[in-house]
C-alpha atoms as an extended CHARMM CRD file, in Angstrom:
* protein
*
       151  EXT
         1         1  MET       CA             19.1230000000        4.1520000000       12.1740000000  PROA      1               0.0000000000
         2         2  ALA       CA             18.3510000000        0.4400000000       11.6720000000  PROA      2               0.0000000000
         3         3  GLY       CA             15.5370000000        0.7210000000       14.2100000000  PROA      3               0.0000000000
         4         4  ASP       CA             13.9660000000        3.5370000000       12.1770000000  PROA      4               0.0000000000
         5         5  LEU       CA             14.0200000000        1.3120000000        9.0710000000  PROA      5               0.0000000000
         6         6  VAL       CA             12.2870000000       -1.5090000000       10.9190000000  PROA      6               0.0000000000
         7         7  VAL       CA              9.6290000000        0.8680000000       12.2760000000  PROA      7               0.0000000000
         8         8  GLY       CA              9.1320000000        2.3940000000        8.7980000000  PROA      8               0.0000000000
         9         9  PHE       CA              8.8230000000       -1.0570000000        7.2220000000  PROA      9               0.0000000000
        10        10  ALA       CA              6.3280000000       -2.1630000000        9.8740000000  PROA      10              0.0000000000
        11        11  HSD       CA              4.2860000000        0.9860000000        9.3090000000  PROA      11              0.0000000000
        12        12  GLU       CA              4.2450000000        0.4170000000        5.5300000000  PROA      12              0.0000000000
        13        13  CYS       CA              3.0550000000       -3.1490000000        6.1630000000  PROA      13              0.0000000000
        14        14  ALA       CA              0.2880000000       -1.8820000000        8.4620000000  PROA      14              0.0000000000
        15        15  ILE       CA             -0.8030000000        0.6030000000        5.7850000000  PROA      15              0.0000000000
        16        16  ARG       CA             -0.7810000000       -2.1500000000        3.1630000000  PROA      16              0.0000000000
        17        17  ASP       CA             -2.7710000000       -4.4840000000        5.4060000000  PROA      17              0.0000000000
        18        18  SER       CA             -5.3470000000       -1.7690000000        6.1270000000  PROA      18              0.0000000000
        19        19  TYR       CA             -5.6900000000       -1.0640000000        2.4110000000  PROA      19              0.0000000000
        20        20  ALA       CA             -5.9580000000       -4.7890000000        1.6080000000  PROA      20              0.0000000000
        21        21  ARG       CA             -8.7040000000       -5.2960000000        4.2170000000  PROA      21              0.0000000000
        22        22  ARG       CA            -10.7080000000       -2.4770000000        2.6180000000  PROA      22              0.0000000000
        23        23  LEU       CA             -9.8000000000       -3.1870000000       -1.0140000000  PROA      23              0.0000000000
        24        24  VAL       CA            -13.4470000000       -3.6270000000       -1.9710000000  PROA      24              0.0000000000
        25        25  ASP       CA            -14.1340000000       -0.0920000000       -0.6710000000  PROA      25              0.0000000000
        26        26  PHE       CA            -11.2410000000        1.5110000000       -2.5330000000  PROA      26              0.0000000000
        27        27  ARG       CA            -11.2470000000       -0.5970000000       -5.7140000000  PROA      27              0.0000000000
        28        28  PRO       CA            -14.5130000000       -2.5400000000       -6.0090000000  PROA      28              0.0000000000
        29        29  GLN       CA            -13.5060000000       -4.0190000000       -9.3800000000  PROA      29              0.0000000000
        30        30  GLU       CA            -10.5160000000       -5.8280000000       -7.8350000000  PROA      30              0.0000000000
        31        31  ARG       CA            -10.0050000000       -8.7620000000       -5.5140000000  PROA      31              0.0000000000
        32        32  LEU       CA             -7.0420000000       -9.5180000000       -3.3010000000  PROA      32              0.0000000000
        33        33  ILE       CA             -5.0000000000      -12.5390000000       -4.3010000000  PROA      33              0.0000000000
        34        34  ARG       CA             -2.3940000000      -12.1960000000       -1.5600000000  PROA      34              0.0000000000
        35        35  THR       CA             -0.0610000000       -9.9350000000        0.3380000000  PROA      35              0.0000000000
        36        36  GLU       CA              3.6960000000      -10.5620000000        0.5780000000  PROA      36              0.0000000000
        37        37  LEU       CA              4.0470000000      -12.1300000000       -2.8620000000  PROA      37              0.0000000000
        38        38  THR       CA              7.4940000000      -13.7750000000       -2.9560000000  PROA      38              0.0000000000
        39        39  PHE       CA              9.7000000000      -14.0150000000       -6.0390000000  PROA      39              0.0000000000
        40        40  PRO       CA             12.1810000000      -16.6970000000       -4.9180000000  PROA      40              0.0000000000
        41        41  GLU       CA             14.4480000000      -16.3430000000       -7.9650000000  PROA      41              0.0000000000
        42        42  VAL       CA             15.4450000000      -12.8320000000       -6.8700000000  PROA      42              0.0000000000
        43        43  GLY       CA             14.6460000000      -13.0180000000       -3.1470000000  PROA      43              0.0000000000
        44        44  LEU       CA             12.1720000000      -10.1260000000       -3.2630000000  PROA      44              0.0000000000
        45        45  ARG       CA              8.5830000000       -9.6920000000       -2.1020000000  PROA      45              0.0000000000
        46        46  ALA       CA              5.9080000000       -7.5190000000       -3.6520000000  PROA      46              0.0000000000
        47        47  ASP       CA              3.5300000000       -6.0000000000       -1.1370000000  PROA      47              0.0000000000
        48        48  MET       CA              0.2860000000       -7.1540000000       -2.7260000000  PROA      48              0.0000000000
        49        49  LYS       CA             -1.2200000000       -8.8790000000       -5.7490000000  PROA      49              0.0000000000
        50        50  THR       CA             -4.7500000000       -8.2940000000       -7.0310000000  PROA      50              0.0000000000
        51        51  VAL       CA             -6.8770000000       -9.2940000000      -10.0000000000  PROA      51              0.0000000000
        52        52  ASP       CA             -9.6330000000       -7.2360000000      -11.6060000000  PROA      52              0.0000000000
        53        53  THR       CA            -12.8610000000       -8.1660000000      -13.3910000000  PROA      53              0.0000000000
        54        54  HSD       CA            -10.9910000000       -8.2530000000      -16.7250000000  PROA      54              0.0000000000
        55        55  ASN       CA             -8.5220000000      -10.8240000000      -15.3500000000  PROA      55              0.0000000000
        56        56  VAL       CA             -5.6810000000       -8.2550000000      -15.2180000000  PROA      56              0.0000000000
        57        57  LEU       CA             -3.1440000000       -8.9810000000      -12.5000000000  PROA      57              0.0000000000
        58        58  ARG       CA             -1.6180000000       -6.1240000000      -10.5270000000  PROA      58              0.0000000000
        59        59  VAL       CA              1.5230000000       -6.2230000000       -8.4000000000  PROA      59              0.0000000000
        60        60  TRP       CA              1.7070000000       -3.5140000000       -5.7620000000  PROA      60              0.0000000000
        61        61  GLU       CA              4.4100000000       -1.6700000000       -3.8590000000  PROA      61              0.0000000000
        62        62  PHE       CA              3.3680000000        0.5050000000       -0.8980000000  PROA      62              0.0000000000
        63        63  LYS       CA              5.4170000000        3.4650000000        0.2930000000  PROA      63              0.0000000000
        64        64  ILE       CA              4.8260000000        6.3450000000        2.6540000000  PROA      64              0.0000000000
        65        65  GLN       CA              6.6240000000        8.6120000000        0.1560000000  PROA      65              0.0000000000
        66        66  ALA       CA              7.3630000000        7.1040000000       -3.2420000000  PROA      66              0.0000000000
        67        67  ASP       CA             10.8010000000        7.7680000000       -4.6880000000  PROA      67              0.0000000000
        68        68  TYR       CA             13.3480000000        6.0660000000       -6.9450000000  PROA      68              0.0000000000
        69        69  ASN       CA             13.5350000000        3.0310000000       -4.6630000000  PROA      69              0.0000000000
        70        70  GLY       CA              9.8040000000        2.3630000000       -4.9230000000  PROA      70              0.0000000000
        71        71  LEU       CA              9.9200000000        2.8650000000       -8.6820000000  PROA      71              0.0000000000
        72        72  GLY       CA             12.7570000000        0.3560000000       -9.0190000000  PROA      72              0.0000000000
        73        73  GLN       CA             11.0520000000       -2.1410000000       -6.7500000000  PROA      73              0.0000000000
        74        74  VAL       CA              7.7280000000       -2.0810000000       -8.5740000000  PROA      74              0.0000000000
        75        75  LEU       CA              9.4460000000       -2.3740000000      -11.9850000000  PROA      75              0.0000000000
        76        76  THR       CA             11.3390000000       -5.4400000000      -10.7590000000  PROA      76              0.0000000000
        77        77  TYR       CA              8.1390000000       -7.0020000000       -9.3990000000  PROA      77              0.0000000000
        78        78  LEU       CA              6.3950000000       -6.3000000000      -12.6930000000  PROA      78              0.0000000000
        79        79  ALA       CA              9.1460000000       -8.0540000000      -14.6610000000  PROA      79              0.0000000000
        80        80  MET       CA              9.1420000000      -11.0770000000      -12.3340000000  PROA      80              0.0000000000
        81        81  GLU       CA              5.3580000000      -11.4150000000      -12.4270000000  PROA      81              0.0000000000
        82        82  ARG       CA              5.2090000000      -11.0740000000      -16.2170000000  PROA      82              0.0000000000
        83        83  LYS       CA              7.9190000000      -13.7130000000      -16.5310000000  PROA      83              0.0000000000
        84        84  GLY       CA              5.8700000000      -16.1220000000      -14.4110000000  PROA      84              0.0000000000
        85        85  SER       CA              2.4570000000      -15.2720000000      -15.8880000000  PROA      85              0.0000000000
        86        86  SER       CA              2.9350000000      -15.8480000000      -19.5850000000  PROA      86              0.0000000000
        87        87  GLY       CA              0.0030000000      -14.6560000000      -21.6310000000  PROA      87              0.0000000000
        88        88  ARG       CA             -1.7200000000      -12.7420000000      -18.8380000000  PROA      88              0.0000000000
        89        89  GLN       CA             -1.8070000000       -8.9920000000      -18.6540000000  PROA      89              0.0000000000
        90        90  VAL       CA              0.1350000000       -7.7460000000      -15.6240000000  PROA      90              0.0000000000
        91        91  ARG       CA              0.3080000000       -4.1450000000      -14.4070000000  PROA      91              0.0000000000
        92        92  ALA       CA              2.3780000000       -2.4540000000      -11.7190000000  PROA      92              0.0000000000
        93        93  VAL       CA              0.9380000000       -0.2190000000       -9.0030000000  PROA      93              0.0000000000
        94        94  LEU       CA              2.9360000000        2.1220000000       -6.8040000000  PROA      94              0.0000000000
        95        95  ALA       CA              0.7990000000        3.2710000000       -3.8730000000  PROA      95              0.0000000000
        96        96  ALA       CA              1.8660000000        6.1190000000       -1.5800000000  PROA      96              0.0000000000
        97        97  PHE       CA              0.6670000000        9.2010000000        0.2250000000  PROA      97              0.0000000000
        98        98  GLU       CA              3.1300000000       11.3560000000       -1.7160000000  PROA      98              0.0000000000
        99        99  PHE       CA              5.1420000000       10.9160000000       -4.9180000000  PROA      99              0.0000000000
       100       100  ALA       CA              8.4130000000       12.5750000000       -5.8870000000  PROA      100             0.0000000000
       101       101  ASP       CA              7.7400000000       14.7690000000       -8.9360000000  PROA      101             0.0000000000
       102       102  SER       CA             10.6840000000       13.1720000000      -10.7260000000  PROA      102             0.0000000000
       103       103  ILE       CA              9.2080000000        9.6650000000      -10.6630000000  PROA      103             0.0000000000
       104       104  ILE       CA              5.8280000000       10.8910000000      -11.8660000000  PROA      104             0.0000000000
       105       105  GLU       CA              7.6170000000       12.5760000000      -14.7470000000  PROA      105             0.0000000000
       106       106  ALA       CA              9.7800000000        9.5000000000      -15.4620000000  PROA      106             0.0000000000
       107       107  ASN       CA              6.6580000000        7.3080000000      -15.5500000000  PROA      107             0.0000000000
       108       108  GLU       CA              5.0030000000        9.6400000000      -18.0640000000  PROA      108             0.0000000000
       109       109  ILE       CA              8.0090000000       10.3960000000      -20.3020000000  PROA      109             0.0000000000
       110       110  LEU       CA              9.1870000000        6.7810000000      -20.4850000000  PROA      110             0.0000000000
       111       111  ASN       CA              5.6440000000        5.3880000000      -20.8210000000  PROA      111             0.0000000000
       112       112  LEU       CA              6.2940000000        2.9260000000      -18.0140000000  PROA      112             0.0000000000
       113       113  GLY       CA              2.5730000000        2.4190000000      -17.4740000000  PROA      113             0.0000000000
       114       114  ILE       CA              2.8890000000        2.2430000000      -13.7040000000  PROA      114             0.0000000000
       115       115  GLU       CA             -0.3530000000        3.0990000000      -11.9900000000  PROA      115             0.0000000000
       116       116  MET       CA              0.3390000000        5.5880000000       -9.2060000000  PROA      116             0.0000000000
       117       117  VAL       CA             -2.3080000000        5.3930000000       -6.5010000000  PROA      117             0.0000000000
       118       118  THR       CA             -2.4950000000        8.1350000000       -3.8960000000  PROA      118             0.0000000000
       119       119  LEU       CA             -3.4390000000        6.4430000000       -0.6510000000  PROA      119             0.0000000000
       120       120  PRO       CA             -6.3550000000        7.9100000000        1.3070000000  PROA      120             0.0000000000
       121       121  SER       CA             -5.1480000000        9.9990000000        4.2460000000  PROA      121             0.0000000000
       122       122  ILE       CA             -7.3800000000        7.9750000000        6.5690000000  PROA      122             0.0000000000
       123       123  LEU       CA             -4.7590000000        5.1940000000        6.3600000000  PROA      123             0.0000000000
       124       124  ARG       CA             -1.8240000000        7.4370000000        7.2850000000  PROA      124             0.0000000000
       125       125  ARG       CA             -1.6600000000        6.2630000000       10.9060000000  PROA      125             0.0000000000
       126       126  ALA       CA             -2.7230000000        2.6480000000       10.1510000000  PROA      126             0.0000000000
       127       127  GLY       CA             -2.4130000000        1.2820000000       13.6340000000  PROA      127             0.0000000000
       128       128  THR       CA              0.2480000000        3.6390000000       14.9510000000  PROA      128             0.0000000000
       129       129  VAL       CA             -0.4460000000        5.7380000000       17.9920000000  PROA      129             0.0000000000
       130       130  PRO       CA              0.2090000000        9.4790000000       17.8450000000  PROA      130             0.0000000000
       131       131  SER       CA              3.2520000000       10.5050000000       19.8750000000  PROA      131             0.0000000000
       132       132  GLN       CA              1.1790000000       13.1180000000       21.6860000000  PROA      132             0.0000000000
       133       133  VAL       CA             -2.4780000000       13.8490000000       22.2260000000  PROA      133             0.0000000000
       134       134  VAL       CA             -3.2400000000       17.2930000000       20.8620000000  PROA      134             0.0000000000
       135       135  ASP       CA             -6.6160000000       18.1770000000       22.3890000000  PROA      135             0.0000000000
       136       136  VAL       CA             -6.9930000000       16.5110000000       25.7950000000  PROA      136             0.0000000000
       137       137  ASP       CA            -10.0380000000       18.6170000000       26.6770000000  PROA      137             0.0000000000
       138       138  ASN       CA            -12.1350000000       16.9090000000       24.0090000000  PROA      138             0.0000000000
       139       139  ILE       CA            -11.4480000000       13.2860000000       24.9430000000  PROA      139             0.0000000000
       140       140  PRO       CA            -14.8550000000       11.6590000000       25.5140000000  PROA      140             0.0000000000
       141       141  PHE       CA            -15.6500000000       10.0640000000       28.8540000000  PROA      141             0.0000000000
       142       142  ILE       CA            -16.2970000000        6.3470000000       28.4820000000  PROA      142             0.0000000000
       143       143  PRO       CA            -17.7710000000        4.8270000000       31.6470000000  PROA      143             0.0000000000
       144       144  LEU       CA            -16.4620000000        1.5180000000       32.9120000000  PROA      144             0.0000000000
       145       145  ALA       CA            -18.8140000000       -1.4460000000       32.6820000000  PROA      145             0.0000000000
       146       146  VAL       CA            -19.2250000000       -1.4000000000       36.4990000000  PROA      146             0.0000000000
       147       147  GLU       CA            -20.1800000000        2.2990000000       36.4940000000  PROA      147             0.0000000000
       148       148  ALA       CA            -22.6650000000        1.7040000000       33.6680000000  PROA      148             0.0000000000
       149       149  ALA       CA            -24.2700000000       -1.2230000000       35.5120000000  PROA      149             0.0000000000
       150       150  GLU       CA            -24.6820000000        0.8460000000       38.7030000000  PROA      150             0.0000000000
       151       151  SER       CA            -26.5120000000        3.6400000000       36.8430000000  PROA      151             0.0000000000
């Protein structure tokens, strides 16, 4: 069980890192400030912090599937960042491939103002290797450097 949590956390980090590397492609109006933003007063870390062209800060939480835990995390990060950034506008972003309907509804009904970003499916694997190859007949032949030099 604990091993599954570590693997899941590592995969979320890989997804976040892939998104951060391509931030300009996904959100050209924003720039990366940092990943792993630490809030020492509560011992928590937000996944990412960005700033847009209007000087609005965003604190991000990445999840494979967003649920109550992700909602609670991003709200806590938002509060901590607003506390430390007096006078600046700060927004929260929850990024995931899928969102529980209940948290989408809670965000809307309570006017939480959390931006919910659906991650592009291209990032779903983000560095992980599939457990099995589905179509082995269509794997391209890549000649070795020696074979290519002999040709």
